[in-house]
Amino acid sequence: MARPPDRKEGNVSTPIKRIRWATQRVSPQTGRSKRHSIRERFHKGASLNEKKRASGGEPIDDRAQAIDGLENDSASETGSTESAQGNPRRIFFNLELPDDAKDEEGHPTANFGRNKIRTAKYTPLSFVFKNLWFQFHTIANIYFLFLIILTIFPIFGASNPGLSAVPLIVILFATAVKDAIEDWRRTVLDNELNNSPVHRLVDWNNVNTSEDDISLWRRIKKSTSRGIRWLLKKWLDREQRKTGKGKGYADQTLDEPRRSTDTRQTIRTTSFSSRNSFHSAYNELDGDAIQMTPVLAPVPGKEHNLQDSSLAVSQRPVTAFSYEEERVAADALAGNGIAPNSKLDSANVPTRMYGSLIDPTRQAAERARFKKDYWKSVQVGDFVRIYNEDQIPADVVILSTSDPDGACYVETKNLDGETNLKVRQALHSGRKVRHARDCERAAFVIESEPPHANLYQYSGVVRWNQRGLGGSNDPGQDMSEPISINNLLLRGCSLRNTEWVLAVVVFTGRETKIMLNSGITPSKRSRISRELNWNVIYNFIILFFMCVISGIVQGVTWAQGNNSLDYFEFGSIGHRPSLDGFITFWTALILFQNLVPISLYISLEIIKTAQAFFIYSDTFMYYDKLDYPCTPKSWNISDDLGQIEYIFSDKTGTLTQNVMEFKKCTINGVPYGEAYTEAQAGMQRRQGINVEEEGAKAHQQIARDKIKMLDAIRSMHSNPYLYDDQLTFVAPDFMSDLAGEAGKEQRAANERFMLALALCHTVITERTPGDLPKIEFKAQSPDEAALVATARDCGFTVLGRSSDGIILNIMGEEQEYQVLNTLEFNSSRKRMSAIIRMPDGNIVLFCKGADSVIYSRLRHGQQTQLRKITAEHLEMFAREGLRTLCIAQRVLGEEEYQKWNKDHDLAAAAVQDREEKLEKVSDVIERDLTLLGGTAIEDRLQDGVPDTIALLGDAGIKLWVLTGDKVETAINIGFSCNLLDNDMDLIVFKVDDEKHETAEAELDKHLATFNLTGSDEELAAARRNHEPPDPTHAIVIDGDSLKLVLEHDLRQKFLLLCKQCKSVLCCRVSPSQKAAVVQMVKTGLDVMTLSVGDGANDVAMIQEANVGVGIAGEEGRQAVMSSDYAIGQFRFLQRLVLVHGRWSYRRLSETIANFFYKNIVWTFALFWYQLYNNFDGSYLFDYTYILLYNLAFTSLPIIFMGILDQDVSDKVSLAVPQLYRRGIERKEWTQLKFWVYMVDGIYQSLICFFMAYLLFRPATFVTSSGLNVNDRERMGVYVACATVVVVNVYVLLNTYRWDWLMLLLVAISILLIWFWTGVYTSFTSSGWFYKAAPQVYGQLTFWALSLLTVSICLLPRFTAKTIQKVYLPRDVDIIRERIRQGRFKYLDGSDAYVSPSKVSSTASSDLLKPTEPALKHVRNMPDDERPIYPPSVTATATTYNPRSQNGSDGTEYTGHRSSLEQPTRLSLDRPRPSFDRMRASIDRIRPSYEASSNFTSAALLTKMESSHSQRQFPHTEGTSSSLR
C-alpha cells in the first residue's frame, strides 16, 4: 500500500494487504496464439505509412534529489554501493543516479549480473583441457599417468610405451564422451533458455547498467557472431537469387501465424478513448517491436486516470478478481476501497490515495517501445511485458496486469513442484503503468534486499515523489509502498490465466532465487565406496613391498658378483648396485601395475548406471496416477539401499494420502459428524472389539445419515454447488441445528462457525459454469481446501473475490465481505487470521490454528466450560486419527483497528526483517480471542502402508515416525499401520517442567526397565548388535521433550532407550529436530539410515540420512528435488529396498571382491616368475596380455555379474524379507571376505605359474618341428591362457544365476585370449612372439596343462562352497533349494508385491515361521478395568505398565467383545453413533488417571491459561452471545 506520511485516518478502513484468489481457470492456450488473439482484439488497425521510431536515449529527469530525500528510516539499510550478492540494492527508473551510486566516470558502481545462464561446464575451446583436469582429480588416473610417463624411458624396460597408454586412453575417452554428451545436453537447454523470447522495453535509457561495462572479450565474441550471421545471410540471399527459388507471400503466410501488428484501422471504438487505436506498421527490420501494447492507448497530450487505462467490463478476463459481471458501480467504488454491497454511508467513507508511479508533469520522448528480445538481454532495471503461458525470465516486481485489480496467476512447478496456481498482486502505485509511454513517465526507485535463496520471502520498498496533486507548482509528496513476495514473480514460474503482466526486473541470472537454490542437495558416497578406498590402499601397500623386494634383490645380486648374470650381461644399467635397485623399483611398478585395478572404477560406474536404469524401469514402482516412475537422482548409492537398518518417515503425505476430508467438528460445545476411521478401528482392535462387525455397522449408519444430510441441505437451500459424491461431512444433526431446532443460540453459533470457515482462508477457486455449476478449491494446504469445501457443501459457498473483498453465497443469498488484512500461516505462527469488515460495518478477526496456539490466545477467564468440553472433543477426534484445528474470533473496535493498522503498515514497509516485524504486529492483534469450536479432518493411510511396514519389520528394518502431529493422532495412526500392536508396552516420554534433571531422571527410570545405565560399554555393544528389538516396547515423545534429550549429555541414554524399542514415534517435531534425530542414530549406532518424506519440512532429514527418498505427493516437490530417489507412494519402498537394494548390495560386493581376486592372480603369477630371474623386471607375458587382461579378457563376465546376477527373484525377495538381514549386518562385503579372496588369488597364482614351471623344468621340451617352445614368451602363453580360463570360470562359479547370456560372456572371454594370440602372432610386428600361437596350440601339453591347472585352482573354492551349502547353509541357500523344490510356485501367478499374510505360509524353518496374530482371545474384563493402551507382555517387576488402569503386571489381556451395543454415556438428547463410540472408549479411562495425566490433549488444554491474553478486558461490543 502506498503510505503518504501524516495523512489523517477516517472512521472506516479500506483494504490494504490481502491475497486474492481465482474462481475460474480459463482453458490454456499456447503463449503465441494467446498473444496473437489479444493483440488482434485490441490492435486491428494502424497507419501503413507510420515510420519506425528513431532510436535514442531517454532524457533524464533532474529530480534525483527528491528521491534521495525519501530514504529517511531506510538510509541505514542501504550502503553507498551495492554488490551483486552481499548488500541491499537500489534500482532507479527514469531518475539520475545519485553521486554515491556512480564512479568517477559516471558509470553505476553496482555491477549486476547478466541474465544469461550457463550450467554447462565446458565450451568447445575448453572441453579437452578442462575435462582432463577434472578426470585427473582421480588418484587412480594420476597413478596410471605416472606409469605411462615411466614407460617412455627405455631404462625401465617397457617395450611399447604407446601401447601401454591404451587402457588409460580408453578410460579417459569413454569418460570424456559421457561428459561431453551430458554437457552438450546442458548446453542445448542453456541456449534454448537464454534465447527464449521476451518483450523488453527498448529505446529507453536504463541508468542501472552501462554498455561500457561489457568486457573486450564479450565484444569480440558478439562482433564475430554478428559478422558470421551477416555473411551467412548474404550467402543465403545470393543462393536464392541464383536459383530463383523462394517462397511467395502466400506460402510465407501459411508458414507462420498472422501477426497482430496489422495495418487496418480498429473497427471498435473504445469507451474510454476519444480516438481509434492505431499502432505502428509491421516493419521487416523491427518486426518484433511492439510500440502499442494490448491495452487501451491514451490520448496524446491528455492525462488518463485509472479508468482511462482500464478495460471495459465486457472485455475483462473472467477471473475471481473481476467476479461481478458488468457491475460498473463496483468499479467506481473500487478506488475508495468500499464493498459494493456495503451498507455504510458513502459520506463517511474516506478516500485512500494509493498514488501512482507515473509523473504527470514529466515530458516523455515517446520513443520507447516493447520489442521481442532474448532472455539473455534482460538487465536489472528493465521493463518487461510477459504474456499468458510465458515463463518468467528473471525475478521481477509486478507493476500492472491485464486485470484491473492488479492480480495474476502463476504456476511454480519449476521451483517447488507445486502445480496449484498461486496469485500475485501488482503494486497499487504501479497499476496505471500499462503502456510503453507510461513506462517513460514513471519515475521511482526500488530499494531491495540482497539476493537470497528463500523462495517464500522477499522484502523491498518502492519510493517516489507524487506530483500533480496540487497543480503545476506542487513540489510533490514523498510516498512509498512495500514490496513483498506476493508482488514478485520468480524466474522459472509460468504465467497462467492472465493476458499480460508488466513488470520491472530486480534480480537476473545467478542472483535469481531459482538459481540460488540450484545444486543444494549434498553429494553422497556409498558405504562400500568409502571402504573401497582402504582396500585400494592395501593393494598399494602390497605393490610397494613387491617393488621394494624387487629393487633390493636386484641390487644385492649385482653387489654380490660372480653370478651368472656377470657372464651374460654387459654391465648393469645403473653401473652401481644402489642405482640398479632404484631403477628396478620403478621397473617393477610398471610390471605389477595391474595390482591396482584402473578398470575397477569405470566398471563400477557402468554397473551403478545400469542398476539405476533398472530401478527407473521397474513398472511395479510406477505410479500411474501421477505418471511417475521411481526416479534415481543419485546413481552411485544404490548399494546403500541394501544395508538400511533404520527408516525415518514423515506421517502426513508419506504414510497418509494427504488428501484431507472434513469429518467432524465441535461448535459451541456440541459435536457433529459421523466417521469410522482406520485409527478408530485400530483402537477398538486393542480393546478386543470385532472391528469387522463394528465397521460394517458404522458404515451402514453413515450411509443412512448421509442421505438424511443431503435431504436436510436441499430442504433448506437448493445448493447448486453441492455434489453428493463430494460430501464428506455427514452430520444431519448439524443441519437440524442450523435450521434452528436446537434454538437460536446454537443456530447462530453454527452460522458463525461456517462463516469463519468461508472467510478465513487463502484459497484459489476455480469455477466451471454450466447447467450444474461446479466450484473447486485450490489451496497451498489440503486442510484449507477441505474446510472451504465443507462450508460450500453446507451452503456457505465461496464464489470468488471482488475488487474489495470476498463474495459468498449464503443459503442462496449473495453477500460481499470486505477483506482488510490477511495474516498468513507459517510454521512458527501455526495459525492464520483474516480481518473482515462485515456488512453491518463491524470489524471481525477470524483465526484458525493449532489447538495449543489458539487456547493460549483466548480471552482470560472466559468460556471456561466451553474450553473444557471442546478440549475433550478435540482429544476424541485426535484419538480417531483425525487432524484437529481450533476456530476463534475477535470483534475489533474501529479505533483499535486503525491504530494497529498503522503499525502493520510500518512493518509491511520495512525492507529488512519484515517477516519478523509483521509477526510481532500480528501477535498483538491475535489475542483475547473468543472460541468458536474445532474441526477434525481425516488423512487416510496410503494403499499398502500397513503391509509395507510389516514387511520391512520382518526384514529387520526399524521404522521411526517423525511427525508434527499431536501425540494422540500419531499413536492411533501407529496402530493403524502396524507400527504399534497389542503386545507392546507404550513408553510415553513427557517432561512437564522442561528441566534437564527431570529428563535425565525419566531416562534413567526407563533404562532401568532394560537393565541399562547408558554407559559407553553399552553403546559399543549396541553398535555391534543389529538384531531387531523384541516387540515388547514402543516409545512416544513430543518435540519439547525431544529438545531436552537431544542435548549432548542425554543423547546417548536416549539413543540406547530407543534401541530397545520396536517402534519410535516423535511428535510435534520441527524440521531441524527431524534431522537431529537422524544424525543421532546414524553416527551414534554407525548404521545405514533412510529418510522418506514428501514436504519441504522433510528436506533436512532427507539430506541428513545416508539415503533420502522423496514422495511426489500433495505438498509439492521440494522433498523430491532434494532426495536421492523419488517414488510416488510409500508402498514402493518395499521393492526399492528389499528387491533392488538387496540385489545391488550383493552384486557390488561380489563384483568388487572378484575384481581384486582376478588382479591378484595375474600380478602374482608375474611375481613368481621374478624369483627365477633375480627380480630384474623381465616380462613373462607378452606386453599386450598385460594391457588387455583387465580391458578385454576378464572384463565382461565380472561387469555383467554386477548388473544381472540374481540369487532369488523379486517375488521371492518380498515373500521372504528376512533375506535382507544379511545386508543390515553387512556380511556381503567385509574385510575378511576381501582377504579371503586375496589369499585365494595368491594360491591360484601359485598353481598357474608353477604348473607351467614344472612342465618346463626338465628342459627337454622340444616340439615335433625340432623347435623349442620353452622360451619366456611361449611359456607365458601357457600361464596366461590358463590364468584367464581360471579367472572367468571362478567368476562364473561365484555367480548365482547361470543363464545363456552369462555362459556366453564367459565363453567369449575365454576364447578371446586364444583368438588374440592367434591373430597377433601371425604378424611379424609381434617380434619374438611371431608364430607363437601355432607352435603352442599344437602341443598336447598345452591343453592338458590348461585343464589340469583349472581343476587344481578351482578345487578348493568348489569344495568350500559345497561344504558351506550342504552343512552350513545360509538363508538364501535354503530358499534357493526350496525354489527348486517348487515351494514358491504359488508366486508365479501373483504380482511382485506379497502381503505379510503370504510371507509365512510357505516355510517350516525358523526363518519362515508364521507370525502370531496380534489379536488374542482371552478372558473378559470389567469396563472400568479395561486399559485403553496395550499392556506389556513381559511379566517382570521392572516392566510395570504405567498406562494400565488395573495395576496389571503386564500379564492381563483384554477380552473379545462383539460390538458396542450399549455405550456408557449418550451425547446430549439425540443419538450420535460416531461420538458415542468414542465416548465409550474415553469413559474407560479411570478418572484418577484423567486427573493426574498431563499427557492428553484435553488435560493440557483444560489447564492451559491464556498466556498471550493475561489482562482482563471488558466484553467487546458485537461479540456473539451464543458462545458459552
PDB file of C-alpha atoms in Angstrom, residues 116 291 379 394 547 574 681 771 835 879 972-973 992 998 1112 1126 1192 1197 1402 1419:
ATOM      1  CA  LYS A 116      22.486 -15.373 -19.301  1.00  0.00           C
ATOM      2  CA  GLN A 291       5.027   0.137 -29.685  1.00  0.00           C
ATOM      3  CA  GLN A 379      19.084  -6.496 -17.325  1.00  0.00           C
ATOM      4  CA  ALA A 394      14.026 -13.065 -14.234  1.00  0.00           C
ATOM      5  CA  CYS A 547      58.578 -53.312  -5.767  1.00  0.00           C
ATOM      6  CA  GLY A 574      72.933 -48.102 -13.184  1.00  0.00           C
ATOM      7  CA  ALA A 681     -10.652 -49.424  14.139  1.00  0.00           C
ATOM      8  CA  ASP A 771     -26.268 -26.053 -16.009  1.00  0.00           C
ATOM      9  CA  ILE A 835      -9.648  -9.352   9.350  1.00  0.00           C
ATOM     10  CA  ARG A 879      -7.756 -40.499  19.124  1.00  0.00           C
ATOM     11  CA  ASN A 972      -3.610 -44.133  16.637  1.00  0.00           C
ATOM     12  CA  ILE A 973      -2.031 -43.925  13.193  1.00  0.00           C
ATOM     13  CA  ASP A 992       6.318 -31.493  32.027  1.00  0.00           C
ATOM     14  CA  THR A 998      13.743 -34.265  35.082  1.00  0.00           C
ATOM     15  CA  ALA A1112       5.826 -36.980  -5.092  1.00  0.00           C
ATOM     16  CA  ALA A1126      11.842 -40.245  -5.797  1.00  0.00           C
ATOM     17  CA  ALA A1192      39.088 -57.357 -22.601  1.00  0.00           C
ATOM     18  CA  PRO A1197      31.770 -61.552 -17.037  1.00  0.00           C
ATOM     19  CA  THR A1402       5.458 -71.315   2.788  1.00  0.00           C
ATOM     20  CA  ARG A1419     -10.935 -63.627  29.412  1.00  0.00           C
TER      21      ARG A1419
END
